[in-house]
Amino acid sequence: MAEARFPTAVPVSALRGIIAAIDKPVLVSDRAGRIVAVNEAAKHLFGYPVDSEVEKLNLFEDLLKWEASEISVTVDELSSGKGLVDHEMDHASGPKLVRLQAAAESGWLVAQIKDKNSESDAATQLTVQELLQEREITYRNLLAAYLKLQEVNRQKTVFLASAAHELKTPLAVIKGYYDLLLAGSLGRLTEKQKDILEESKESCERLVRLVSMFLNYSALESGKLVLQLRENDLRDCLDEMAKRWAEAFQRKSVRLEVQLDPAIPTFRFDYQKVQQAAANLLDNALKHTPSGGNVTLVAKPHFWERRVAEVAPSQERRRFRLPRPNSVEVSVTDSGGGIPAEHHQEIFEDFVRVDRNTSGMGLGLAIAKRLVQAHRGEIWVESEARKGSTFRFLLPIEQS
């Protein structure tokens, strides 16, 4: 007998659920007769307990007791396109009619058994076939919709990346000219002219940051993010970034305080990616802190117990603590309006903005989260409404 080939259009578990709801004997097999699903009515008809494994039997040989020639003729008829094949079957309760149907899309054979002398019920006869076809159509429609959404998302990512690349070079040129003008290289400026140029430069820098954010987002979405892990000094990384942001904080009259623990060891991380993650947190803090407020950037060694807290009592866990920190904690604390607890999770999702009165695309925190997670780190927020916010992330010192 030919080797059994199992269909894949509808999962067997789903098929069993379909025929279990039918009160008449129904069996489903592959073209070789190997049973893949059977309902309780069919088990009862052939004298098997409900919990028996009838699926190990052959429909044609073990249950219907057909000869090889009869099996061959029936399978050939169904394979040639004949939709239904009826056979009579002797049974202790009286003669039965076995109606075989071929499910064209899945390759299954559906056997429905009823009393030979009972009146034909067309709706019942086609129940299994219709349910199978409906299930397959549903699966196909869902798959088609999913693939379409994936393609739309891919096109969006490609568009963002292309637009960002096109804007990157001219913005860099414009920013360079602003620097030249403000430095007096192209002639002396009045105070009013300097003020106008400073505001224009600030707007240009916002566009540069936005373009950089789009490029990072596109790289993350397309799976092209590659970490350049090298031995680096996190204090140099954060100090350099904070100095670049000092001017923006001064313009808004927000005090920026930086506290970098000298005990932080050098370790392997991507200098640019970690700097970007921290910069996104500073940018977020600056947006939500009013003039006269404070923002504090802190970095310090940290012991990160990665095991779930419930594994062992706290006293027992303390006995196994490492003699030295195994991670670094970076935090950004602001004196802004705070974030209600119900938004603590969603603010790290793409394009989410809790405060609609601030500028931005709602990507900064989402990108920071992905960059931290790429380092096998963790990021979260601690905040209450009207009490400011503290964003923290952990970076493991040893990257494997």
mmCIF file of N, CA, C and O in Angstrom, residues 187-253:
data_model
loop_
_atom_site.group_PDB
_atom_site.id
_atom_site.type_symbol
_atom_site.label_atom_id
_atom_site.label_comp_id
_atom_site.label_asym_id
_atom_site.label_seq_id
_atom_site.Cartn_x
_atom_site.Cartn_y
_atom_site.Cartn_z
ATOM 1 N N GLY A 187 31.274 86.765 8.445
ATOM 2 C CA GLY A 187 30.984 88.168 8.711
ATOM 3 C C GLY A 187 30.360 88.364 10.080
ATOM 4 O O GLY A 187 29.830 87.426 10.684
ATOM 5 N N ARG A 188 30.434 89.597 10.559
ATOM 6 C CA ARG A 188 29.888 89.884 11.880
ATOM 7 C C ARG A 188 28.360 89.893 11.839
ATOM 8 O O ARG A 188 27.743 90.271 10.848
ATOM 9 N N LEU A 189 27.747 89.465 12.962
ATOM 10 C CA LEU A 189 26.289 89.396 13.065
ATOM 11 C C LEU A 189 25.816 90.289 14.206
ATOM 12 O O LEU A 189 26.510 90.452 15.213
ATOM 13 N N THR A 190 24.632 90.850 14.034
ATOM 14 C CA THR A 190 24.019 91.603 15.129
ATOM 15 C C THR A 190 23.416 90.591 16.113
ATOM 16 O O THR A 190 23.259 89.410 15.811
ATOM 17 N N GLU A 191 23.073 91.077 17.302
ATOM 18 C CA GLU A 191 22.503 90.182 18.317
ATOM 19 C C GLU A 191 21.172 89.595 17.841
ATOM 20 O O GLU A 191 20.861 88.433 18.102
ATOM 21 N N LYS A 192 20.376 90.404 17.141
ATOM 22 C CA LYS A 192 19.100 89.910 16.641
ATOM 23 C C LYS A 192 19.312 88.807 15.607
ATOM 24 O O LYS A 192 18.600 87.794 15.585
ATOM 25 N N GLN A 193 20.312 89.022 14.716
ATOM 26 C CA GLN A 193 20.613 88.007 13.719
ATOM 27 C C GLN A 193 21.079 86.699 14.383
ATOM 28 O O GLN A 193 20.713 85.610 13.967
ATOM 29 N N LYS A 194 21.881 86.835 15.454
ATOM 30 C CA LYS A 194 22.343 85.646 16.169
ATOM 31 C C LYS A 194 21.170 84.882 16.789
ATOM 32 O O LYS A 194 21.117 83.650 16.739
ATOM 33 N N ASP A 195 20.226 85.637 17.375
ATOM 34 C CA ASP A 195 19.063 84.985 17.993
ATOM 35 C C ASP A 195 18.252 84.215 16.956
ATOM 36 O O ASP A 195 17.806 83.089 17.202
ATOM 37 N N ILE A 196 18.049 84.849 15.789
ATOM 38 C CA ILE A 196 17.281 84.185 14.725
ATOM 39 C C ILE A 196 17.998 82.923 14.250
ATOM 40 O O ILE A 196 17.381 81.854 14.056
ATOM 41 N N LEU A 197 19.326 83.036 14.060
ATOM 42 C CA LEU A 197 20.100 81.873 13.610
ATOM 43 C C LEU A 197 20.121 80.761 14.662
ATOM 44 O O LEU A 197 20.095 79.572 14.320
ATOM 45 N N GLU A 198 20.181 81.138 15.943
ATOM 46 C CA GLU A 198 20.163 80.134 17.012
ATOM 47 C C GLU A 198 18.856 79.344 16.988
ATOM 48 O O GLU A 198 18.848 78.119 17.119
ATOM 49 N N GLU A 199 17.739 80.054 16.818
ATOM 50 C CA GLU A 199 16.436 79.365 16.742
ATOM 51 C C GLU A 199 16.357 78.472 15.512
ATOM 52 O O GLU A 199 15.848 77.348 15.574
ATOM 53 N N SER A 200 16.879 78.978 14.393
ATOM 54 C CA SER A 200 16.861 78.171 13.170
ATOM 55 C C SER A 200 17.740 76.932 13.315
ATOM 56 O O SER A 200 17.384 75.836 12.872
ATOM 57 N N LYS A 201 18.892 77.118 13.937
ATOM 58 C CA LYS A 201 19.798 75.974 14.143
ATOM 59 C C LYS A 201 19.141 74.937 15.046
ATOM 60 O O LYS A 201 19.271 73.725 14.818
ATOM 61 N N GLU A 202 18.425 75.387 16.073
ATOM 62 C CA GLU A 202 17.751 74.460 16.990
ATOM 63 C C GLU A 202 16.708 73.630 16.238
ATOM 64 O O GLU A 202 16.582 72.418 16.443
ATOM 65 N N SER A 203 15.964 74.298 15.343
ATOM 66 C CA SER A 203 14.985 73.567 14.538
ATOM 67 C C SER A 203 15.666 72.563 13.614
ATOM 68 O O SER A 203 15.191 71.443 13.413
ATOM 69 N N CYS A 204 16.789 72.958 13.041
ATOM 70 C CA CYS A 204 17.553 72.076 12.166
ATOM 71 C C CYS A 204 18.055 70.845 12.948
ATOM 72 O O CYS A 204 17.999 69.722 12.449
ATOM 73 N N GLU A 205 18.514 71.076 14.174
ATOM 74 C CA GLU A 205 19.002 69.967 14.999
ATOM 75 C C GLU A 205 17.871 69.003 15.354
ATOM 76 O O GLU A 205 18.087 67.789 15.435
ATOM 77 N N ARG A 206 16.661 69.528 15.563
ATOM 78 C CA ARG A 206 15.518 68.653 15.817
ATOM 79 C C ARG A 206 15.246 67.771 14.610
ATOM 80 O O ARG A 206 14.936 66.583 14.733
ATOM 81 N N LEU A 207 15.355 68.359 13.417
ATOM 82 C CA LEU A 207 15.171 67.563 12.197
ATOM 83 C C LEU A 207 16.257 66.500 12.057
ATOM 84 O O LEU A 207 15.991 65.369 11.649
ATOM 85 N N VAL A 208 17.491 66.862 12.390
ATOM 86 C CA VAL A 208 18.597 65.896 12.325
ATOM 87 C C VAL A 208 18.325 64.732 13.256
ATOM 88 O O VAL A 208 18.520 63.562 12.893
ATOM 89 N N ARG A 209 17.858 65.032 14.482
ATOM 90 C CA ARG A 209 17.550 63.964 15.441
ATOM 91 C C ARG A 209 16.399 63.108 14.952
ATOM 92 O O ARG A 209 16.400 61.883 15.114
ATOM 93 N N LEU A 210 15.414 63.745 14.331
ATOM 94 C CA LEU A 210 14.267 63.005 13.801
ATOM 95 C C LEU A 210 14.697 62.070 12.679
ATOM 96 O O LEU A 210 14.271 60.907 12.622
ATOM 97 N N VAL A 211 15.554 62.565 11.778
ATOM 98 C CA VAL A 211 16.059 61.731 10.684
ATOM 99 C C VAL A 211 16.861 60.561 11.241
ATOM 100 O O VAL A 211 16.721 59.409 10.797
ATOM 101 N N SER A 212 17.705 60.841 12.234
ATOM 102 C CA SER A 212 18.487 59.776 12.864
ATOM 103 C C SER A 212 17.578 58.735 13.499
ATOM 104 O O SER A 212 17.840 57.527 13.429
ATOM 105 N N MET A 213 16.478 59.196 14.083
ATOM 106 C CA MET A 213 15.525 58.283 14.708
ATOM 107 C C MET A 213 14.857 57.398 13.660
ATOM 108 O O MET A 213 14.673 56.193 13.853
ATOM 109 N N PHE A 214 14.487 57.981 12.525
ATOM 110 C CA PHE A 214 13.884 57.201 11.451
ATOM 111 C C PHE A 214 14.853 56.140 10.930
ATOM 112 O O PHE A 214 14.461 55.008 10.648
ATOM 113 N N LEU A 215 16.117 56.516 10.786
ATOM 114 C CA LEU A 215 17.112 55.551 10.300
ATOM 115 C C LEU A 215 17.293 54.403 11.285
ATOM 116 O O LEU A 215 17.377 53.234 10.888
ATOM 117 N N ASN A 216 17.356 54.736 12.567
ATOM 118 C CA ASN A 216 17.469 53.693 13.583
ATOM 119 C C ASN A 216 16.247 52.792 13.589
ATOM 120 O O ASN A 216 16.358 51.568 13.685
ATOM 121 N N TYR A 217 15.068 53.407 13.498
ATOM 122 C CA TYR A 217 13.827 52.627 13.499
ATOM 123 C C TYR A 217 13.770 51.696 12.294
ATOM 124 O O TYR A 217 13.384 50.527 12.413
ATOM 125 N N SER A 218 14.156 52.190 11.122
ATOM 126 C CA SER A 218 14.148 51.364 9.911
ATOM 127 C C SER A 218 15.101 50.181 10.040
ATOM 128 O O SER A 218 14.789 49.056 9.642
ATOM 129 N N ALA A 219 16.279 50.437 10.614
ATOM 130 C CA ALA A 219 17.250 49.353 10.814
ATOM 131 C C ALA A 219 16.708 48.305 11.770
ATOM 132 O O ALA A 219 16.853 47.098 11.545
ATOM 133 N N LEU A 220 16.036 48.751 12.834
ATOM 134 C CA LEU A 220 15.467 47.816 13.800
ATOM 135 C C LEU A 220 14.326 47.020 13.191
ATOM 136 O O LEU A 220 14.214 45.815 13.397
ATOM 137 N N GLU A 221 13.460 47.691 12.438
ATOM 138 C CA GLU A 221 12.310 47.030 11.827
ATOM 139 C C GLU A 221 12.724 46.000 10.793
ATOM 140 O O GLU A 221 12.107 44.957 10.650
ATOM 141 N N SER A 222 13.765 46.290 10.037
ATOM 142 C CA SER A 222 14.203 45.386 8.973
ATOM 143 C C SER A 222 15.134 44.294 9.481
ATOM 144 O O SER A 222 15.578 43.450 8.719
ATOM 145 N N GLY A 223 15.440 44.312 10.779
ATOM 146 C CA GLY A 223 16.307 43.294 11.345
ATOM 147 C C GLY A 223 17.766 43.468 10.975
ATOM 148 O O GLY A 223 18.553 42.516 11.061
ATOM 149 N N LYS A 224 18.162 44.667 10.561
ATOM 150 C CA LYS A 224 19.541 44.909 10.122
ATOM 151 C C LYS A 224 20.425 45.501 11.219
ATOM 152 O O LYS A 224 21.545 45.914 10.966
ATOM 153 N N LEU A 225 19.892 45.544 12.448
ATOM 154 C CA LEU A 225 20.685 46.103 13.545
ATOM 155 C C LEU A 225 21.835 45.153 13.890
ATOM 156 O O LEU A 225 21.620 43.980 14.187
ATOM 157 N N VAL A 226 23.041 45.656 13.841
ATOM 158 C CA VAL A 226 24.226 44.878 14.196
ATOM 159 C C VAL A 226 24.987 45.641 15.279
ATOM 160 O O VAL A 226 25.332 46.809 15.106
ATOM 161 N N LEU A 227 25.218 44.994 16.397
ATOM 162 C CA LEU A 227 25.944 45.631 17.489
ATOM 163 C C LEU A 227 27.448 45.543 17.258
ATOM 164 O O LEU A 227 27.968 44.475 16.927
ATOM 165 N N GLN A 228 28.117 46.652 17.445
ATOM 166 C CA GLN A 228 29.575 46.692 17.372
ATOM 167 C C GLN A 228 30.105 46.628 18.813
ATOM 168 O O GLN A 228 30.376 47.652 19.434
ATOM 169 N N LEU A 229 30.199 45.424 19.326
ATOM 170 C CA LEU A 229 30.589 45.244 20.718
ATOM 171 C C LEU A 229 32.107 45.361 20.861
ATOM 172 O O LEU A 229 32.862 44.562 20.309
ATOM 173 N N ARG A 230 32.518 46.379 21.613
ATOM 174 C CA ARG A 230 33.946 46.585 21.882
ATOM 175 C C ARG A 230 34.110 47.009 23.345
ATOM 176 O O ARG A 230 33.170 47.468 23.989
ATOM 177 N N GLU A 231 35.324 46.857 23.860
ATOM 178 C CA GLU A 231 35.620 47.283 25.219
ATOM 179 C C GLU A 231 35.576 48.810 25.263
ATOM 180 O O GLU A 231 36.394 49.480 24.630
ATOM 181 N N ASN A 232 34.608 49.362 26.001
ATOM 182 C CA ASN A 232 34.424 50.809 26.045
ATOM 183 C C ASN A 232 34.247 51.290 27.476
ATOM 184 O O ASN A 232 33.932 50.502 28.393
ATOM 185 N N ASP A 233 34.420 52.582 27.646
ATOM 186 C CA ASP A 233 34.210 53.217 28.949
ATOM 187 C C ASP A 233 32.848 53.916 28.912
ATOM 188 O O ASP A 233 32.657 54.884 28.161
ATOM 189 N N LEU A 234 31.914 53.431 29.702
ATOM 190 C CA LEU A 234 30.563 53.984 29.691
ATOM 191 C C LEU A 234 30.554 55.433 30.181
ATOM 192 O O LEU A 234 29.745 56.235 29.720
ATOM 193 N N ARG A 235 31.470 55.775 31.083
ATOM 194 C CA ARG A 235 31.508 57.161 31.570
ATOM 195 C C ARG A 235 31.864 58.124 30.441
ATOM 196 O O ARG A 235 31.254 59.197 30.306
ATOM 197 N N ASP A 236 32.834 57.758 29.610
ATOM 198 C CA ASP A 236 33.177 58.608 28.455
ATOM 199 C C ASP A 236 31.997 58.716 27.499
ATOM 200 O O ASP A 236 31.710 59.792 26.964
ATOM 201 N N CYS A 237 31.334 57.582 27.294
ATOM 202 C CA CYS A 237 30.190 57.535 26.367
ATOM 203 C C CYS A 237 29.092 58.500 26.814
ATOM 204 O O CYS A 237 28.598 59.303 26.018
ATOM 205 N N LEU A 238 28.700 58.433 28.093
ATOM 206 C CA LEU A 238 27.610 59.266 28.593
ATOM 207 C C LEU A 238 28.027 60.713 28.779
ATOM 208 O O LEU A 238 27.233 61.630 28.557
ATOM 209 N N ASP A 239 29.274 60.925 29.186
ATOM 210 C CA ASP A 239 29.757 62.301 29.367
ATOM 211 C C ASP A 239 29.796 63.049 28.037
ATOM 212 O O ASP A 239 29.389 64.215 27.952
ATOM 213 N N GLU A 240 30.268 62.374 27.011
ATOM 214 C CA GLU A 240 30.302 62.990 25.676
ATOM 215 C C GLU A 240 28.898 63.334 25.204
ATOM 216 O O GLU A 240 28.646 64.409 24.648
ATOM 217 N N MET A 241 27.957 62.414 25.425
ATOM 218 C CA MET A 241 26.579 62.654 25.018
ATOM 219 C C MET A 241 25.953 63.804 25.802
ATOM 220 O O MET A 241 25.257 64.659 25.239
ATOM 221 N N ALA A 242 26.201 63.850 27.111
ATOM 222 C CA ALA A 242 25.629 64.910 27.944
ATOM 223 C C ALA A 242 26.143 66.289 27.531
ATOM 224 O O ALA A 242 25.398 67.273 27.545
ATOM 225 N N LYS A 243 27.424 66.381 27.168
ATOM 226 C CA LYS A 243 27.994 67.667 26.739
ATOM 227 C C LYS A 243 27.330 68.159 25.453
ATOM 228 O O LYS A 243 27.143 69.371 25.269
ATOM 229 N N ARG A 244 26.983 67.226 24.557
ATOM 230 C CA ARG A 244 26.300 67.629 23.314
ATOM 231 C C ARG A 244 24.904 68.172 23.602
ATOM 232 O O ARG A 244 24.385 68.992 22.836
ATOM 233 N N TRP A 245 24.302 67.707 24.690
ATOM 234 C CA TRP A 245 22.944 68.137 25.017
ATOM 235 C C TRP A 245 22.927 69.357 25.936
ATOM 236 O O TRP A 245 21.860 69.919 26.196
ATOM 237 N N ALA A 246 24.065 69.738 26.457
ATOM 238 C CA ALA A 246 24.112 70.838 27.436
ATOM 239 C C ALA A 246 23.500 72.123 26.884
ATOM 240 O O ALA A 246 22.748 72.829 27.579
ATOM 241 N N GLU A 247 23.797 72.439 25.627
ATOM 242 C CA GLU A 247 23.292 73.680 25.026
ATOM 243 C C GLU A 247 21.774 73.685 24.940
ATOM 244 O O GLU A 247 21.121 74.697 25.217
ATOM 245 N N ALA A 248 21.192 72.529 24.542
ATOM 246 C CA ALA A 248 19.731 72.440 24.436
ATOM 247 C C ALA A 248 19.073 72.632 25.795
ATOM 248 O O ALA A 248 18.022 73.283 25.913
ATOM 249 N N PHE A 249 19.678 72.101 26.870
ATOM 250 C CA PHE A 249 19.130 72.282 28.217
ATOM 251 C C PHE A 249 19.244 73.747 28.653
ATOM 252 O O PHE A 249 18.329 74.276 29.290
ATOM 253 N N GLN A 250 20.353 74.387 28.301
ATOM 254 C CA GLN A 250 20.527 75.800 28.670
ATOM 255 C C GLN A 250 19.489 76.683 27.989
ATOM 256 O O GLN A 250 18.947 77.609 28.605
ATOM 257 N N ARG A 251 19.218 76.387 26.733
ATOM 258 C CA ARG A 251 18.242 77.203 25.991
ATOM 259 C C ARG A 251 16.861 77.130 26.622
ATOM 260 O O ARG A 251 16.087 78.086 26.574
ATOM 261 N N LYS A 252 16.535 75.982 27.222
ATOM 262 C CA LYS A 252 15.211 75.835 27.833
ATOM 263 C C LYS A 252 15.234 76.163 29.319
ATOM 264 O O LYS A 252 14.215 76.078 30.009
ATOM 265 N N SER A 253 16.401 76.548 29.832
ATOM 266 C CA SER A 253 16.566 76.878 31.258
ATOM 267 C C SER A 253 16.229 75.691 32.153
ATOM 268 O O SER A 253 15.545 75.817 33.185
#
